[in-house]
JSON list of C-alpha atoms in Angstrom, two decimals:
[
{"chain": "A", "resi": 1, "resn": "UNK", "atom": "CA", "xyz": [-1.54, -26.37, 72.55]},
{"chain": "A", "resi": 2, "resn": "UNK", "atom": "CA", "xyz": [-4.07, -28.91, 71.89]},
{"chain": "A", "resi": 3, "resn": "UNK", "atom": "CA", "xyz": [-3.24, -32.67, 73.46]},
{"chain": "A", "resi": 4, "resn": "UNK", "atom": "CA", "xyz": [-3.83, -33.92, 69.97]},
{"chain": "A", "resi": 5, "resn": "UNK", "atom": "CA", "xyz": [-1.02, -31.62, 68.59]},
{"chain": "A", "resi": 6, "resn": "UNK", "atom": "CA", "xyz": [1.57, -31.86, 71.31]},
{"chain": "A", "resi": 7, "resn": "UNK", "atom": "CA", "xyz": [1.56, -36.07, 70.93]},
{"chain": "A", "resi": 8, "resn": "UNK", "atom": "CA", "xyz": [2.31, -35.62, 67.07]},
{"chain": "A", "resi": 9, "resn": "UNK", "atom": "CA", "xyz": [4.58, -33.28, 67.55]},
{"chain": "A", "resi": 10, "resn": "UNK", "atom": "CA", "xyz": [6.62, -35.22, 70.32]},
{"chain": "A", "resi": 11, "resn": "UNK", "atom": "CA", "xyz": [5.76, -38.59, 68.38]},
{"chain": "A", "resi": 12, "resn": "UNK", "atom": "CA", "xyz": [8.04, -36.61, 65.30]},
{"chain": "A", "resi": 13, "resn": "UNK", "atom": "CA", "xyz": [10.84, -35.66, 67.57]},
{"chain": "A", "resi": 14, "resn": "UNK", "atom": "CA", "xyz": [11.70, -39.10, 68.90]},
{"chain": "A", "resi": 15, "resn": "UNK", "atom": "CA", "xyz": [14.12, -41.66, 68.22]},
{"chain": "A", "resi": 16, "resn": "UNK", "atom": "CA", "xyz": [14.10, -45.25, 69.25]},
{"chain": "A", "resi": 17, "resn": "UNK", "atom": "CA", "xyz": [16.89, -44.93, 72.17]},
{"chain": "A", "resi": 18, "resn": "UNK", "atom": "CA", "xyz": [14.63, -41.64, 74.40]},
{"chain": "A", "resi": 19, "resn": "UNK", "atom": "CA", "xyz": [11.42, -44.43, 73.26]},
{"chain": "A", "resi": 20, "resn": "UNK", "atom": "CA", "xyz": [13.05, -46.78, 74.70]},
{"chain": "A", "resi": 21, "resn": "UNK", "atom": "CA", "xyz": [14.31, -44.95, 77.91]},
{"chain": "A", "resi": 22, "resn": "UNK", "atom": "CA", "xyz": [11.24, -43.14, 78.29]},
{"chain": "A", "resi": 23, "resn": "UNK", "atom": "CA", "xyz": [9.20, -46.23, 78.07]},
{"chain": "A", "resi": 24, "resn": "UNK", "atom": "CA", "xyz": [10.42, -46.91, 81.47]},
{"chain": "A", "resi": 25, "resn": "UNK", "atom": "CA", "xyz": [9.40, -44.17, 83.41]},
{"chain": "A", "resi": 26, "resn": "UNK", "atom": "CA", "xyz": [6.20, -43.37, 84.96]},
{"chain": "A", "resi": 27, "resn": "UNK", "atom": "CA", "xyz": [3.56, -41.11, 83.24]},
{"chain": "A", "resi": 28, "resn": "UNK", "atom": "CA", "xyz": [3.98, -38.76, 86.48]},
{"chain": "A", "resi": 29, "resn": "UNK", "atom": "CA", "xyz": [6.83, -37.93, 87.61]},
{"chain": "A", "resi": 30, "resn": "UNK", "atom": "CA", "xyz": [5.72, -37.99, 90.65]},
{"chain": "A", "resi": 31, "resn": "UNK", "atom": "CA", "xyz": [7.31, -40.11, 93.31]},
{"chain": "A", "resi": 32, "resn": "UNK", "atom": "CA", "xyz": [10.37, -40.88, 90.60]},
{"chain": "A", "resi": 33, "resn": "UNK", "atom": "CA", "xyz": [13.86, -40.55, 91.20]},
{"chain": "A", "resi": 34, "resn": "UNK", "atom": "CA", "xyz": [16.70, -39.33, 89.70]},
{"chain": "A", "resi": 35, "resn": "UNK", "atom": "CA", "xyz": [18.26, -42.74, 89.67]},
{"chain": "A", "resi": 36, "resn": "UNK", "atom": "CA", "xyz": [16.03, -43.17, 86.68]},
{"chain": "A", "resi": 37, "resn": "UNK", "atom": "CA", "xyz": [17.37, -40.99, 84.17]},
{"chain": "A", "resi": 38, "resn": "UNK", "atom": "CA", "xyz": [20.79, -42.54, 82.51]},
{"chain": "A", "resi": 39, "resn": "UNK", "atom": "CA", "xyz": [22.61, -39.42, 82.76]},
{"chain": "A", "resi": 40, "resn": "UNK", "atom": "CA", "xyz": [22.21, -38.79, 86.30]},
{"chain": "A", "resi": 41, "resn": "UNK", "atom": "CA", "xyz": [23.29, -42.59, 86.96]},
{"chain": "A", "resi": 42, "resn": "UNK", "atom": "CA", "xyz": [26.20, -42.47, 84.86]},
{"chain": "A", "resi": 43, "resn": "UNK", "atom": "CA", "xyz": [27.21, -39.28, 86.83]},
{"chain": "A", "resi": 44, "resn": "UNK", "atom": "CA", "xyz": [26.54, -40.34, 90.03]},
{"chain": "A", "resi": 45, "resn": "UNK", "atom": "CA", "xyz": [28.33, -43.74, 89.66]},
{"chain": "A", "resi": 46, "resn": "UNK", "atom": "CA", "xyz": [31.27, -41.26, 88.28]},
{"chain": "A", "resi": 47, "resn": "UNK", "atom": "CA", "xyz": [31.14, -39.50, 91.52]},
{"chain": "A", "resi": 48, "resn": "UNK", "atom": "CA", "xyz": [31.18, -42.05, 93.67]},
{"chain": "A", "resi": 49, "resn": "UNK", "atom": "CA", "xyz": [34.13, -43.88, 92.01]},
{"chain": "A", "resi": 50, "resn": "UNK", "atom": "CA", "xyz": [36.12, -40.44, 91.73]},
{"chain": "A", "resi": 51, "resn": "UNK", "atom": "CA", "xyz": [35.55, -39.69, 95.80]},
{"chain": "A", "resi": 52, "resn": "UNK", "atom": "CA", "xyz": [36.90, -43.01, 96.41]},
{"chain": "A", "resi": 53, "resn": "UNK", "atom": "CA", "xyz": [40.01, -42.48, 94.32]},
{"chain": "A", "resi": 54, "resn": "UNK", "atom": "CA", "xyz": [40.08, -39.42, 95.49]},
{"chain": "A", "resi": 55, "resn": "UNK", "atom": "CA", "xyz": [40.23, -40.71, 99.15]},
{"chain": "A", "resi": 56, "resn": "UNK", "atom": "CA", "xyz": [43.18, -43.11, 98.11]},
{"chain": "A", "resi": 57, "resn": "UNK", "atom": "CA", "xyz": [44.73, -40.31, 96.37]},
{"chain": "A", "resi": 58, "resn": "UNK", "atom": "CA", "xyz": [44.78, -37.98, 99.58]},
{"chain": "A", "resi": 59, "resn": "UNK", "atom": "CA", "xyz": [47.93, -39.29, 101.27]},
{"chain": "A", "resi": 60, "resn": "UNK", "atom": "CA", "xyz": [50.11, -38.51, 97.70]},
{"chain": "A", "resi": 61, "resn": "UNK", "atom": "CA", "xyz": [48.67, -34.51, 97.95]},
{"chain": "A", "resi": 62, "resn": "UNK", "atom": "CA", "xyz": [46.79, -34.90, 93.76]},
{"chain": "A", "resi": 63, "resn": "UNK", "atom": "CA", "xyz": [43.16, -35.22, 92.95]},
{"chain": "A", "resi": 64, "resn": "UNK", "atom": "CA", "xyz": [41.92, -37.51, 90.52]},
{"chain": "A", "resi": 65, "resn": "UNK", "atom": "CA", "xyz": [42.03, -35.24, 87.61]},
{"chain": "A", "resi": 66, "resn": "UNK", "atom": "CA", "xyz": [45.60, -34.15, 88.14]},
{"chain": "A", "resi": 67, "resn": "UNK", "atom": "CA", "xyz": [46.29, -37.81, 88.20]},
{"chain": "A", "resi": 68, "resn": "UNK", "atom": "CA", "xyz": [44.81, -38.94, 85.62]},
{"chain": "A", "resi": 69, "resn": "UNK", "atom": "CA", "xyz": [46.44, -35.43, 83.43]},
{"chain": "A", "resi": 70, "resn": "UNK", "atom": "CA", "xyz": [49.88, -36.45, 85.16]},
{"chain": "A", "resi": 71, "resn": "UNK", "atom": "CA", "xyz": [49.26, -40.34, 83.27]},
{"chain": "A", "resi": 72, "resn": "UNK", "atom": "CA", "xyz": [48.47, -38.84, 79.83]},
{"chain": "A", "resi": 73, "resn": "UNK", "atom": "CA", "xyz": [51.65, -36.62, 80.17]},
{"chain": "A", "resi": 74, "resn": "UNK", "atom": "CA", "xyz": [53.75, -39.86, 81.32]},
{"chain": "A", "resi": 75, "resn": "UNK", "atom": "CA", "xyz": [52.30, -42.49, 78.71]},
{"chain": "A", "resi": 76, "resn": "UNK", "atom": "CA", "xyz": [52.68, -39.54, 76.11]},
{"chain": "A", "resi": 77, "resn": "UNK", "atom": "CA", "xyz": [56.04, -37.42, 76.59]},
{"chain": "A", "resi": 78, "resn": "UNK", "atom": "CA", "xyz": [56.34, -34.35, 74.75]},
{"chain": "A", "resi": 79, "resn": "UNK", "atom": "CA", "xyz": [52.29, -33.37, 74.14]},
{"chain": "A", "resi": 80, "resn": "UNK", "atom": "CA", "xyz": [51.16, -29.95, 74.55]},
{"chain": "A", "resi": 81, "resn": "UNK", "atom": "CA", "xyz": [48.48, -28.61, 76.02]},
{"chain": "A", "resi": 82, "resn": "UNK", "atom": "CA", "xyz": [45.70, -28.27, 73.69]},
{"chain": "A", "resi": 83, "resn": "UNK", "atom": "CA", "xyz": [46.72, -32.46, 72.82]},
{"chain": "A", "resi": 84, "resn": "UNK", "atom": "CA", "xyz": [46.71, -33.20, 76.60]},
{"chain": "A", "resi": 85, "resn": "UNK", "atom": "CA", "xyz": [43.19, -31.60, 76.87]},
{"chain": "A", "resi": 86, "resn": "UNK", "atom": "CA", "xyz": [41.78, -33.54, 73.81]},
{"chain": "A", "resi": 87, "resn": "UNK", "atom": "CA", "xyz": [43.25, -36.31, 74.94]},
{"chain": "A", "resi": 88, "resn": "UNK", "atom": "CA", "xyz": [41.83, -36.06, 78.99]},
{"chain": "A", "resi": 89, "resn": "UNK", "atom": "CA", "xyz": [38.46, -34.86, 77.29]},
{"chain": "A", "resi": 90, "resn": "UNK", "atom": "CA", "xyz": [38.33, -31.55, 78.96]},
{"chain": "A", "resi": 91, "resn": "UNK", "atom": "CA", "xyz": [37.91, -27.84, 78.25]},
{"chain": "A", "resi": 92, "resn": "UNK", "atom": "CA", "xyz": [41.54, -25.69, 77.97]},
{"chain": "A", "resi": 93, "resn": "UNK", "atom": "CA", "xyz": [40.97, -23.67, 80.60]},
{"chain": "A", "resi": 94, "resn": "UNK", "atom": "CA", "xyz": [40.77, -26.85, 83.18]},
{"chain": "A", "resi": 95, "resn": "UNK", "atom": "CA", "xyz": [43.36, -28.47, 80.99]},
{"chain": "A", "resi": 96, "resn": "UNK", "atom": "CA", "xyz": [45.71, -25.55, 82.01]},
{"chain": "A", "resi": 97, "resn": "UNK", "atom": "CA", "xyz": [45.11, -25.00, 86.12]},
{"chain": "A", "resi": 98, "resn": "UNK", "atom": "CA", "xyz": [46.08, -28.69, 86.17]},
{"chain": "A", "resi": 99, "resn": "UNK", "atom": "CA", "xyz": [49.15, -28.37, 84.19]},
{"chain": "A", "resi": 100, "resn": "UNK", "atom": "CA", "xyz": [49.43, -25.20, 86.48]},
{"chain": "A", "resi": 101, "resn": "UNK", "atom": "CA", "xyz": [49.46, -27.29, 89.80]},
{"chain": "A", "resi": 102, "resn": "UNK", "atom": "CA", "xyz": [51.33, -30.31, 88.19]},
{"chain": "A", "resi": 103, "resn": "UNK", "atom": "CA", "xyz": [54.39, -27.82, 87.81]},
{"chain": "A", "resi": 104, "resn": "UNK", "atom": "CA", "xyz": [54.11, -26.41, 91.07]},
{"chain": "A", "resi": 105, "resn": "UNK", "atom": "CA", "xyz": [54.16, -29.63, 92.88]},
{"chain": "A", "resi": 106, "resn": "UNK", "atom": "CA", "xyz": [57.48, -30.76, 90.57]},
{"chain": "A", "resi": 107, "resn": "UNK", "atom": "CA", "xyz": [55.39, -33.40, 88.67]},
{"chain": "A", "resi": 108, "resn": "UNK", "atom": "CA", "xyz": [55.98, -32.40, 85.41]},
{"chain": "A", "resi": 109, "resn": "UNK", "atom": "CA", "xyz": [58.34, -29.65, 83.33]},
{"chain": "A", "resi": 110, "resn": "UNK", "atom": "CA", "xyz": [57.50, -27.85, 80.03]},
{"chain": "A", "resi": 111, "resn": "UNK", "atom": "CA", "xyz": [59.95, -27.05, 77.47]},
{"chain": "A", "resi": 112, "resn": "UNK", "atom": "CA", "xyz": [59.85, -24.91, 74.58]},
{"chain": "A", "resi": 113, "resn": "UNK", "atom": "CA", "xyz": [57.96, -26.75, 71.33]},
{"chain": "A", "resi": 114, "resn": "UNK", "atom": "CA", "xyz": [60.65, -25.78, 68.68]},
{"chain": "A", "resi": 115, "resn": "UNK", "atom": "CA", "xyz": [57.95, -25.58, 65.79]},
{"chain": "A", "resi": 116, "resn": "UNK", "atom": "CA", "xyz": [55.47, -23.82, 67.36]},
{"chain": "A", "resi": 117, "resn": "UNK", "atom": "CA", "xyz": [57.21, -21.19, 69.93]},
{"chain": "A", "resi": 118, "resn": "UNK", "atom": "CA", "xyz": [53.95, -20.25, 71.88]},
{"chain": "A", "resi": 119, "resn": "UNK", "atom": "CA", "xyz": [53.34, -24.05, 72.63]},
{"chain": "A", "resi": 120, "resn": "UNK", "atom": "CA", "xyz": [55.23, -25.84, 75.43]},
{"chain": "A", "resi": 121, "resn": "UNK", "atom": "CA", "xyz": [55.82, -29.75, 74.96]},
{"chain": "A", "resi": 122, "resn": "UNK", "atom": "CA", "xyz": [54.91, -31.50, 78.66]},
{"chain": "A", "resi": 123, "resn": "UNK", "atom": "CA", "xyz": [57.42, -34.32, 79.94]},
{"chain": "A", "resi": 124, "resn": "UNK", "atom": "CA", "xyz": [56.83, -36.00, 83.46]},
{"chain": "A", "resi": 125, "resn": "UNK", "atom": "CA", "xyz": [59.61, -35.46, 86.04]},
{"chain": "A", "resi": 126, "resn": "UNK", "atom": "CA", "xyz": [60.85, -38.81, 87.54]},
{"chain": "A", "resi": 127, "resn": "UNK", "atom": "CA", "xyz": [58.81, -37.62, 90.86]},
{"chain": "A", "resi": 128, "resn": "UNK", "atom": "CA", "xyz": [55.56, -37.58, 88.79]},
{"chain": "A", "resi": 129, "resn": "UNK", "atom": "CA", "xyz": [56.46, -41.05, 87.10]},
{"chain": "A", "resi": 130, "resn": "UNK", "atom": "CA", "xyz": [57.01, -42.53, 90.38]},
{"chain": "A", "resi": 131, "resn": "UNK", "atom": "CA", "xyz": [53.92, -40.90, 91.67]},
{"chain": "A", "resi": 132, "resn": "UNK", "atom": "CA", "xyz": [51.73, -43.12, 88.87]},
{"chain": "A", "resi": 133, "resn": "UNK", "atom": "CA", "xyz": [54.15, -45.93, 89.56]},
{"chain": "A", "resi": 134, "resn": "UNK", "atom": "CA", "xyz": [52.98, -45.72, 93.03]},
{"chain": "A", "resi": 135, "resn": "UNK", "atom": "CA", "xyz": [49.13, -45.04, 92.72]},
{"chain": "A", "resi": 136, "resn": "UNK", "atom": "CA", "xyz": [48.22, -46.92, 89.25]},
{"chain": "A", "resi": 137, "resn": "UNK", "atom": "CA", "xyz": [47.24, -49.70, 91.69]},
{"chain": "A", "resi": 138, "resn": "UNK", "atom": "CA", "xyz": [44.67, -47.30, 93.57]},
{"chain": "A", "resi": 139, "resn": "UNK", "atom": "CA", "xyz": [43.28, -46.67, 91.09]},
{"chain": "A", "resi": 140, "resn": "UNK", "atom": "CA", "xyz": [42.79, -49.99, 89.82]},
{"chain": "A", "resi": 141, "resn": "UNK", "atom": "CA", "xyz": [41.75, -50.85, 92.93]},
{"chain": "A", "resi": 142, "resn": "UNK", "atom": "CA", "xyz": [38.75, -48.17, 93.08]},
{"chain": "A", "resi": 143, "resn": "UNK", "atom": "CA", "xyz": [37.50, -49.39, 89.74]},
{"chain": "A", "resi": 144, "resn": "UNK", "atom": "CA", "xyz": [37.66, -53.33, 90.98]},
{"chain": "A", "resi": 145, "resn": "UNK", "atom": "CA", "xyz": [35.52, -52.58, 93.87]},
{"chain": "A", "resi": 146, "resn": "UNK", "atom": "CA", "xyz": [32.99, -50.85, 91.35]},
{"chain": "A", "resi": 147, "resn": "UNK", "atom": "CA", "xyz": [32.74, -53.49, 89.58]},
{"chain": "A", "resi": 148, "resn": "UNK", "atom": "CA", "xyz": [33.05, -56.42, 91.55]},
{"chain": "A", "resi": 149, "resn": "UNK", "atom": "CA", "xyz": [30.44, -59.30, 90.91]},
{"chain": "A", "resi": 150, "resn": "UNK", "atom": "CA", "xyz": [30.47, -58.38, 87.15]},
{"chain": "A", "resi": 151, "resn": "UNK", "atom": "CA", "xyz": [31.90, -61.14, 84.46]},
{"chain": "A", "resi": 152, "resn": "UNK", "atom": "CA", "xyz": [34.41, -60.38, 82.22]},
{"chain": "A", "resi": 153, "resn": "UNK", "atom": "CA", "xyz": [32.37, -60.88, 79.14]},
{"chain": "A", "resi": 154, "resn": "UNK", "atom": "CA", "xyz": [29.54, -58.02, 81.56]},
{"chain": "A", "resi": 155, "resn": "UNK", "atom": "CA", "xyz": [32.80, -55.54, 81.98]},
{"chain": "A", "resi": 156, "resn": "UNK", "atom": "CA", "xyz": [34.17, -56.32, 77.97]},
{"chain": "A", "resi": 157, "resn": "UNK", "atom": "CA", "xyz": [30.13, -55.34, 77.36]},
{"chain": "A", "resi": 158, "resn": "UNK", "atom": "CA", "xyz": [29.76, -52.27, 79.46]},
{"chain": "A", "resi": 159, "resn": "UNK", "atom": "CA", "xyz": [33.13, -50.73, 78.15]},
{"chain": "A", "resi": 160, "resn": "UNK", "atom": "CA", "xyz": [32.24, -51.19, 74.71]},
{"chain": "A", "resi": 161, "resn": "UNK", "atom": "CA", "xyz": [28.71, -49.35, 75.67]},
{"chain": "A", "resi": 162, "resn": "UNK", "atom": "CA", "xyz": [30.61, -47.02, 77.41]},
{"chain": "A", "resi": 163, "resn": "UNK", "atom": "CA", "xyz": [32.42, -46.34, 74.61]},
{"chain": "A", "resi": 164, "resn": "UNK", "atom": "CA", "xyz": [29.34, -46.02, 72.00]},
{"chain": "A", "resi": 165, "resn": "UNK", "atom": "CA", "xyz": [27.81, -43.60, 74.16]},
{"chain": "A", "resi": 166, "resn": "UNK", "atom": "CA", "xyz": [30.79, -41.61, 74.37]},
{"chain": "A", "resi": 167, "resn": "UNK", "atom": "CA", "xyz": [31.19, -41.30, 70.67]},
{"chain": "A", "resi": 168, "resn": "UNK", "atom": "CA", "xyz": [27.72, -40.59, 70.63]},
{"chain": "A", "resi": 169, "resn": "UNK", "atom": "CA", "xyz": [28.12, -37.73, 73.04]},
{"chain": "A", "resi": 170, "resn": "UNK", "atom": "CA", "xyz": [31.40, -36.42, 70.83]},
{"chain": "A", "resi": 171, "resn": "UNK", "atom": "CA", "xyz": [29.04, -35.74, 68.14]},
{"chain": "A", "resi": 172, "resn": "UNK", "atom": "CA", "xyz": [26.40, -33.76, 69.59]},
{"chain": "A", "resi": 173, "resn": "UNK", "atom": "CA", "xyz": [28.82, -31.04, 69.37]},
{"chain": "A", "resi": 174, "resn": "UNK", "atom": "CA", "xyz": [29.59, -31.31, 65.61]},
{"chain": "A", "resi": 175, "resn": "UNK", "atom": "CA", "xyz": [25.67, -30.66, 64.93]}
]
């Protein structure tokens, strides 16, 4: 393909936000880093946040996403599991090996859903509720170091982009 051609045809295919992005990076890719690229930062800085929850987390035997599947359950008695997944943004299958282990370690109980008998409701056991009574603070704590040395109005402006680009992201799967 002609140079000519490919530049008209990528020219057609963008939108002001990869412009924008792209803008900043080199011509070569040479001697760039991942660092560059917003989705690698976003989840790296996930990572890194997540291993040092998770490293809080250790002593109470749960991992970060069984924690934060054992909150949903507790701020939201009585979901099932296909809500609980929406709701923790995950796939069913993940939803359900962490309701698995949740019930195994005498977190949470299911009972019968009595309009929809192949559904189970999910309730917290007084264990799990004093488990996130326990940690919530960890995991505020993990998040403050994160973002220490950022204003309020910086945080109020990074969760609100946060929350743009998640949207965004929501609807890449309804195209």
């Amino acid at each position: 393909m002609d140079d000519h051609l490919s530049d008209s045809m990528s020219n057609s295919l963008s939108n002001p936000l990869s412009d924008s992005l792209s803008n900043s990076l080199p011509n070569s890719l040479s001697g760039s880093s991942p660092q560059q690229f917003l989705g690698f930062l976003l989840g790296s800085t996930h990572r890194r946040i997540s291993v040092s929850f998770a490293r809080a987390l250790k002593p109470y035997d749960i991992t970060p996403e069984q924690w934060s599947t054992l909150m949903i359950i507790c701020d939201r008695s009585g979901m099932n599991q296909k809500e609980v997944a929406d709701t923790a943004a995950k796939d069913q299958p993940t939803t359900a090996r962490i309701v698995e282990l949740l019930l195994r370690k005498g977190f949470i109980r299911k009972s019968p859903n009595p309009g929809d008998r192949r559904a189970f409701q999910l309730y917290a056991t007084e264990e799990g509720r004093a488990l996130i009574e326990s940690t919530v603070a960890l995991e505020r704590q993990a998040t403050n170091a994160a973002v220490a040395g950022l204003s309020a109005q910086q945080l109020e402006e990074l969760r609100s982009m946060l929350e743009h680009i998640y949207h965004n992201t929501g609807n890449l799967h309804q195209e």
